[in-house]
XYZ file of C-alpha atoms in Angstrom:
488
model
C -22.841 3.083 -28.063
C -25.113 0.294 -26.790
C -22.233 -2.139 -26.346
C -20.212 0.489 -24.480
C -23.135 1.073 -22.087
C -23.622 -2.675 -21.582
C -19.918 -3.137 -20.727
C -19.960 -0.166 -18.376
C -23.133 -1.440 -16.683
C -21.509 -4.817 -16.014
C -18.335 -3.145 -14.717
C -20.294 -0.953 -12.321
C -22.382 -3.921 -11.189
C -19.135 -5.678 -10.265
C -17.956 -2.507 -8.502
C -21.198 -2.311 -6.495
C -21.210 -5.987 -5.489
C -17.489 -6.327 -4.623
C -17.558 -4.533 -1.226
C -20.603 -6.574 -0.207
C -18.865 -9.836 -1.120
C -15.672 -8.715 0.646
C -17.713 -8.004 3.787
C -19.364 -11.438 3.675
C -16.064 -13.341 3.453
C -15.116 -14.562 6.962
C -12.222 -12.505 8.290
C -12.455 -10.055 5.363
C -9.006 -11.222 4.254
C -9.619 -10.579 0.544
C -9.402 -6.871 -0.396
C -12.032 -5.468 -2.767
C -9.300 -4.810 -5.325
C -8.653 -8.534 -5.706
C -12.353 -9.206 -6.297
C -12.469 -6.476 -8.981
C -9.452 -7.956 -10.753
C -10.809 -11.502 -10.564
C -14.212 -10.422 -11.882
C -12.533 -8.557 -14.744
C -10.531 -11.639 -15.712
C -13.643 -13.852 -15.543
C -15.925 -11.520 -17.500
C -13.394 -9.968 -19.898
C -12.346 -10.953 -23.438
C -10.303 -13.945 -22.198
C -13.133 -15.180 -19.967
C -16.876 -15.089 -20.649
C -16.460 -12.117 -22.987
C -19.370 -10.074 -21.616
C -17.117 -7.060 -20.989
C -15.825 -5.504 -24.193
C -12.810 -3.233 -23.734
C -13.702 -0.663 -26.394
C -12.492 2.915 -26.830
C -15.017 4.382 -24.359
C -14.103 1.839 -21.667
C -10.396 2.401 -22.371
C -10.829 6.140 -21.808
C -12.567 5.540 -18.467
C -9.829 3.039 -17.622
C -7.160 5.710 -18.267
C -9.070 8.205 -16.127
C -9.380 5.596 -13.373
C -5.636 5.013 -13.405
C -5.125 8.795 -13.406
C -7.346 9.232 -10.326
C -5.601 6.342 -8.571
C -2.192 7.961 -9.012
C -3.574 11.421 -8.265
C -4.729 10.176 -4.859
C -1.424 8.319 -4.375
C 0.551 11.482 -5.117
C -1.740 13.501 -2.864
C -1.009 11.180 0.075
C 2.701 12.041 -0.097
C 3.937 14.739 2.207
C 6.821 16.589 0.441
C 8.486 17.020 3.852
C 8.482 13.238 4.258
C 10.471 12.818 1.031
C 13.097 15.282 2.230
C 13.174 13.787 5.725
C 15.355 11.016 7.069
C 13.007 8.142 6.294
C 12.387 9.515 2.795
C 16.129 9.562 2.066
C 16.513 6.026 3.364
C 13.539 4.993 1.201
C 15.198 6.480 -1.888
C 18.493 4.727 -1.153
C 16.648 1.458 -0.568
C 14.815 1.782 -3.878
C 18.132 2.464 -5.659
C 19.572 -0.737 -4.169
C 16.408 -2.585 -5.235
C 16.843 -1.306 -8.803
C 20.457 -2.497 -8.874
C 19.515 -5.934 -7.522
C 16.704 -6.265 -10.064
C 19.059 -5.412 -12.924
C 21.625 -7.990 -11.766
C 19.003 -10.726 -11.350
C 17.200 -10.079 -14.638
C 20.462 -9.735 -16.586
C 22.419 -12.659 -15.220
C 19.833 -15.193 -14.041
C 19.334 -17.698 -16.876
C 15.656 -18.198 -16.004
C 14.659 -14.704 -17.116
C 16.692 -14.993 -20.316
C 14.931 -18.259 -21.198
C 11.566 -16.624 -20.535
C 12.494 -13.740 -22.852
C 11.941 -11.053 -20.216
C 15.462 -9.880 -19.461
C 14.693 -6.286 -20.459
C 14.351 -2.965 -18.660
C 10.561 -3.349 -18.286
C 11.007 -6.430 -16.086
C 13.668 -4.679 -14.002
C 11.294 -1.770 -13.308
C 8.374 -4.110 -12.558
C 10.448 -5.847 -9.855
C 11.099 -2.602 -7.966
C 7.567 -1.278 -7.593
C 5.256 -0.732 -4.638
C 1.580 -0.174 -5.440
C 1.098 2.723 -3.024
C -2.103 3.845 -4.752
C -3.531 0.338 -4.399
C -2.331 0.060 -0.805
C -3.892 3.308 0.437
C -7.500 1.989 0.610
C -6.210 -1.217 2.230
C -4.274 0.808 4.827
C -7.426 2.811 5.565
C -9.545 -0.325 5.874
C -7.064 -1.796 8.363
C -6.567 1.378 10.456
C -2.890 1.637 9.528
C -2.910 5.330 8.619
C -1.033 7.432 11.162
C 0.585 4.411 12.847
C 4.359 3.684 12.795
C 3.763 0.812 10.387
C 1.585 2.956 8.107
C 4.127 5.808 8.090
C 6.943 3.399 7.196
C 4.900 1.798 4.406
C 4.127 5.227 2.921
C 7.753 6.412 3.211
C 9.254 3.351 1.520
C 6.261 2.852 -0.771
C 6.474 6.420 -2.069
C 9.815 5.734 -3.706
C 8.569 2.299 -4.737
C 5.980 4.143 -6.827
C 7.783 7.363 -7.760
C 11.091 5.649 -8.635
C 9.592 3.261 -11.225
C 7.549 6.128 -12.740
C 10.715 8.154 -13.308
C 12.583 5.056 -14.495
C 9.846 4.392 -17.058
C 10.136 7.955 -18.386
C 13.933 7.749 -18.670
C 14.785 4.109 -19.423
C 11.837 3.162 -21.646
C 11.937 6.308 -23.769
C 12.480 5.882 -27.532
C 14.332 9.201 -27.642
C 18.059 9.771 -27.210
C 19.391 10.610 -23.764
C 19.589 14.391 -24.183
C 16.147 14.527 -25.820
C 14.628 12.596 -22.918
C 16.189 14.910 -20.350
C 15.037 17.952 -22.335
C 11.440 16.671 -22.428
C 11.497 15.812 -18.712
C 12.922 19.258 -17.975
C 10.086 20.902 -19.906
C 7.540 18.733 -18.091
C 9.093 19.645 -14.737
C 8.938 23.347 -15.622
C 5.226 23.057 -16.398
C 4.644 21.238 -13.087
C 6.520 23.925 -11.161
C 4.420 26.612 -12.838
C 1.228 24.726 -11.923
C 2.395 24.572 -8.303
C 3.705 28.133 -7.964
C 0.766 30.110 -9.356
C -1.890 28.833 -6.888
C 0.580 29.007 -3.999
C 1.367 32.650 -4.784
C -2.347 33.458 -5.032
C -2.885 31.766 -1.658
C -0.139 33.797 0.030
C -1.286 37.124 -1.378
C -4.974 36.455 -0.682
C -5.849 37.162 -4.298
C -9.492 37.961 -5.111
C -9.673 34.985 -7.501
C -8.449 32.654 -4.755
C -11.108 33.942 -2.362
C -13.749 33.383 -5.037
C -12.577 29.800 -5.598
C -12.580 28.891 -1.917
C -15.916 30.567 -1.216
C -17.569 28.590 -4.029
C -15.803 25.292 -3.371
C -18.919 23.705 -1.852
C -21.564 25.349 -4.006
C -22.937 24.120 -7.328
C -19.835 25.662 -8.947
C -17.538 23.146 -7.172
C -14.623 25.396 -8.107
C -11.798 23.530 -6.329
C -12.993 20.147 -7.570
C -13.190 21.413 -11.139
C -9.731 22.970 -10.947
C -8.276 19.769 -9.471
C -9.822 17.707 -12.271
C -8.509 20.223 -14.807
C -5.003 19.992 -13.302
C -5.128 16.195 -13.510
C -6.347 16.012 -17.104
C -4.031 18.849 -18.171
C -0.900 17.117 -16.870
C -2.014 13.736 -18.242
C -2.540 15.419 -21.629
C 0.890 17.072 -21.420
C 2.368 13.633 -20.659
C 0.675 12.237 -23.768
C 1.876 15.149 -25.936
C 5.433 14.654 -24.648
C 5.056 10.878 -25.248
C 5.461 10.157 -21.557
C 3.327 7.677 -19.637
C 0.075 9.076 -18.240
C 1.062 7.760 -14.802
C 3.748 10.458 -14.549
C 1.260 13.278 -15.172
C -1.310 11.873 -12.753
C 1.236 11.338 -9.984
C 2.611 14.855 -10.512
C -0.917 16.300 -10.262
C -1.448 14.656 -6.863
C 1.948 15.783 -5.642
C 1.264 19.374 -6.747
C -2.143 19.318 -5.068
C -0.553 18.281 -1.757
C 2.057 21.041 -2.166
C -0.666 23.649 -2.694
C -2.713 22.491 0.325
C -0.115 20.895 2.644
C -2.594 20.507 5.499
C -5.144 18.851 3.237
C -8.820 19.602 2.703
C -11.345 17.108 4.062
C -14.080 18.423 1.788
C -11.966 18.123 -1.370
C -10.599 14.743 -0.319
C -14.112 13.346 0.152
C -15.127 14.527 -3.321
C -11.986 13.139 -4.979
C -12.410 9.810 -3.218
C -16.096 9.777 -4.140
C -15.371 10.228 -7.848
C -12.276 8.014 -7.744
C -13.214 5.073 -5.537
C -16.909 5.405 -6.311
C -16.595 5.292 -10.097
C -13.335 5.542 -12.019
C -10.857 3.499 -9.961
C -13.066 0.352 -9.879
C -13.294 0.649 -13.670
C -9.485 0.658 -13.843
C -9.149 -2.496 -11.733
C -11.887 -4.404 -13.570
C -10.394 -3.497 -16.964
C -6.911 -4.412 -15.686
C -8.305 -7.811 -14.743
C -9.923 -8.115 -18.160
C -6.465 -7.759 -19.728
C -5.292 -10.954 -18.000
C -5.282 -13.984 -20.295
C -6.063 -16.709 -17.769
C -5.122 -19.517 -20.176
C -1.752 -17.907 -20.892
C -1.114 -17.511 -17.166
C -2.066 -21.146 -16.528
C 0.385 -22.187 -19.233
C 3.313 -20.454 -17.500
C 3.024 -21.278 -13.782
C 6.807 -21.266 -13.287
C 7.069 -17.664 -14.456
C 4.118 -16.647 -12.253
C 5.621 -18.150 -9.099
C 9.181 -17.060 -9.910
C 8.136 -13.455 -10.442
C 6.315 -13.304 -7.087
C 9.294 -14.898 -5.311
C 11.675 -12.446 -6.988
C 9.464 -9.539 -5.952
C 9.763 -10.672 -2.342
C 13.534 -11.157 -2.525
C 14.308 -7.981 -4.466
C 11.806 -5.605 -2.877
C 10.923 -6.987 0.574
C 14.400 -8.018 1.741
C 16.080 -4.606 1.130
C 13.191 -2.824 2.894
C 13.500 -5.149 5.902
C 17.292 -4.708 6.032
C 16.963 -0.916 5.751
C 14.459 -0.822 8.618
C 16.720 -3.070 10.716
C 19.779 -0.868 10.129
C 17.728 2.260 10.836
C 16.321 1.111 14.178
C 17.411 4.279 15.982
C 15.121 6.435 13.833
C 12.485 3.714 13.303
C 12.365 1.463 16.392
C 10.006 -1.108 14.913
C 10.089 -4.653 16.242
C 11.198 -7.442 13.925
C 7.688 -8.637 13.083
C 6.574 -5.065 12.346
C 9.555 -4.698 9.989
C 8.460 -7.872 8.219
C 4.936 -6.456 7.968
C 6.203 -3.224 6.376
C 8.427 -5.144 3.944
C 5.554 -7.384 2.853
C 3.177 -4.479 2.295
C 5.873 -2.707 0.239
C 6.017 -5.758 -2.039
C 2.416 -5.232 -3.130
C 2.604 -4.390 -6.826
C 0.102 -3.898 -9.625
C -0.596 -0.525 -11.335
C 3.012 0.109 -12.372
C 3.253 -3.479 -13.619
C 0.130 -2.858 -15.729
C 1.618 0.379 -17.089
C 5.127 -0.914 -17.755
C 4.021 -4.179 -19.387
C 1.483 -2.343 -21.557
C 4.230 -0.020 -22.743
C 6.605 -2.935 -23.367
C 3.960 -4.805 -25.396
C 3.227 -1.642 -27.386
C 6.875 -1.173 -28.409
C 7.313 -4.901 -29.059
C 9.802 -5.771 -26.308
C 7.398 -8.099 -24.455
C 4.838 -10.654 -25.609
C 1.194 -10.284 -24.618
C 1.097 -13.664 -22.834
C 4.132 -12.722 -20.758
C 2.549 -9.379 -19.861
C -0.624 -11.190 -18.749
C 1.418 -13.437 -16.476
C 3.259 -10.525 -14.861
C 0.004 -8.595 -14.354
C -1.538 -11.720 -12.797
C 1.467 -11.968 -10.464
C 0.960 -8.326 -9.493
C -2.719 -9.006 -8.850
C -1.825 -11.939 -6.591
C 0.495 -9.724 -4.529
C -2.430 -7.373 -3.832
C -4.105 -10.290 -2.056
C -1.066 -12.185 -0.779
C 1.224 -9.527 0.706
C -1.326 -7.759 2.966
C -2.547 -11.194 4.078
C 0.996 -12.332 4.934
C 1.604 -9.034 6.710
C -1.500 -9.595 8.809
C -0.517 -13.179 9.610
C 2.990 -12.047 10.560
C 1.612 -9.777 13.228
C -1.036 -12.225 14.424
C 1.543 -15.014 14.815
C 4.094 -12.703 16.411
C 1.652 -11.910 19.230
C 1.993 -15.513 20.353
C 5.815 -15.201 20.523
C 6.455 -18.530 18.766
C 10.259 -18.389 19.205
C 9.910 -17.993 22.970
C 7.335 -20.784 23.012
C 9.685 -23.141 21.131
C 12.496 -22.379 23.575
C 10.239 -23.081 26.545
C 9.026 -26.342 24.993
C 12.619 -27.384 24.259
C 13.470 -26.792 27.935
C 10.455 -28.711 29.271
C 8.951 -30.854 26.453
C 6.452 -32.521 28.769
C 4.678 -29.177 29.392
C 4.180 -28.318 25.708
C 0.367 -28.221 25.944
C 0.453 -25.802 28.894
C 3.054 -23.583 27.194
C 1.065 -23.333 23.964
C -2.121 -22.561 25.931
C -0.377 -19.852 27.969
C 0.949 -18.090 24.868
C -2.488 -18.210 23.270
C -4.013 -16.742 26.427
C -1.488 -13.887 26.482
C -2.412 -13.058 22.890
C -6.105 -13.051 23.830
C -5.421 -10.685 26.732
C -3.567 -8.295 24.423
C -6.555 -8.206 22.105
C -9.007 -7.631 24.960
C -7.381 -5.193 27.340
C -10.611 -4.710 29.279
C -10.480 -8.417 30.146
C -6.840 -8.028 31.197
C -7.764 -5.117 33.473
C -10.606 -7.078 35.124
C -8.377 -10.116 35.682
C -5.655 -7.939 37.234
C -8.164 -6.302 39.600
C -9.522 -9.716 40.661
C -6.031 -11.052 41.353
C -5.082 -7.974 43.388
C -8.253 -8.401 45.455
C -7.524 -12.095 46.114
C -3.928 -11.320 47.057
C -5.053 -8.798 49.661
C -7.621 -11.182 51.134
C -6.039 -14.616 51.440
C -3.171 -15.002 49.004
C -3.083 -16.699 45.637
C -3.493 -20.418 45.070
C -1.750 -22.378 42.290
C -4.277 -21.558 39.550
C -4.393 -17.886 40.476
C -0.585 -17.732 40.480
C -0.628 -19.046 36.928
C -3.122 -16.323 35.950
C -0.983 -13.677 37.653
C 1.973 -14.820 35.569
C -0.119 -14.479 32.390
C -1.236 -10.988 33.390
C 2.340 -9.913 34.097
C 3.530 -11.279 30.759
C 0.739 -9.451 28.919
C 1.572 -6.225 30.760
C 5.250 -6.498 29.791
C 4.261 -7.013 26.154
C 1.981 -3.945 26.245
C 4.825 -1.884 27.779
C 7.165 -3.019 24.989
C 4.640 -2.078 22.317
C 3.948 1.299 23.941
C 7.683 2.073 23.904
C 7.763 1.121 20.222
C 5.035 3.697 19.620
C 7.087 6.312 21.470
C 4.707 6.342 24.458
C 5.674 6.214 28.137
C 4.301 3.055 29.829
C 4.329 4.955 33.139
C 1.835 7.472 31.755
C -0.122 5.291 29.323
C -1.227 1.826 30.355
C -3.561 1.157 27.433
C -2.554 0.607 23.838
C -4.317 2.978 21.403
C -7.672 1.722 20.182
C -6.388 1.229 16.615
C -3.117 -0.413 17.659
C -4.149 -3.971 16.911
C -3.003 -3.780 13.321
C -3.019 -5.017 10.718
C -6.470 -6.408 11.266
C -8.225 -8.773 8.881
């Protein structure tokens, strides 16, 4: 027991220090998740060896993964899945699955690496929605057009691989697998229908549970935890992956309380992000054999590149073809596609299962998990850079420089100034008022005319972005406070 407590103490010390370190890094461009994974790899069995992944730690790791997928499932609005963007997201994921199968089956590289199986196909189609949710919250993306698109496409990037794992990686025959999944679905429906019926009828038990939700009884929190562990246990008894049960529990919880519950959400996030989920990420990092990863750099890079081609490109194309329903600009579509290429928890689950059944070597699994960990850092960073660079309108700048090469310094400076005005709208407003005052008094000189041109360009860009948000520039002259996303 002493060793278990020592390992858990070190893990929680890492969890406590990570947000502080992330805050101290200039620009805050490294998410806490990346720091947890890196610390796990450094301190785990393949690093300094001070963290021992024993049975007690493994149990907490499983519970951490369960809470991560519970919260991911809870974030999904069932209406969104049935809506237009949800259907497009499902179709896009299906195309991604087909592309992954073609690439893994027919590209000689994967055959030489010995990873041309179903597990690799599934790993290439995933979006780590559970991992992305805290990043989206940190960067004020929730409730924005970009955030909604990421959740819509990311939902199927998480749900699709979970279902594919249950069906394609099962050791049973086809009809047995469908029978087991049918029984699991029936249990999930029962878990969803009973509370919903009690809610509609105003049952005495329901009133008792809600009245004692914030007392020492913590009735709703206890029932939610019971639902989670019950469905994870059912998954284990049916020899399904625990991820399926945890995701189903979150989905059922959202179905029962479609409008959400701030009190319950705070408690779930407190237990999850405050304790169990950091354990999951640190232990996931501890499973990475750094030496094995260093010995296979080609596989590491190739897998990340393939993730971008197989997952990001279809999402971008789907958003471009669906511009009528989702009028995102090109750089916003790139941002969504990059975020949807963030992958980790499903890769951990699918590679662990493949290693267990002997279809994948441990060193290969470590490399794929490391690639997934890198995407957690790389894809949100690239998404942020995409938006930051797009503000400068580099294509327009290049065209202007090509037309008048001698003025390249002035052109670059003007584009940088427009970007600064967009980020500081109060400064833009003051400059516009000053220019209007000068114009009324004695006209504008050469320098002031240049400033007026900058102000007009910034105003046109704000109008374009307001229209993209579905707002009327005639009624709203200011971008929403949280519009400057994704922020570092």
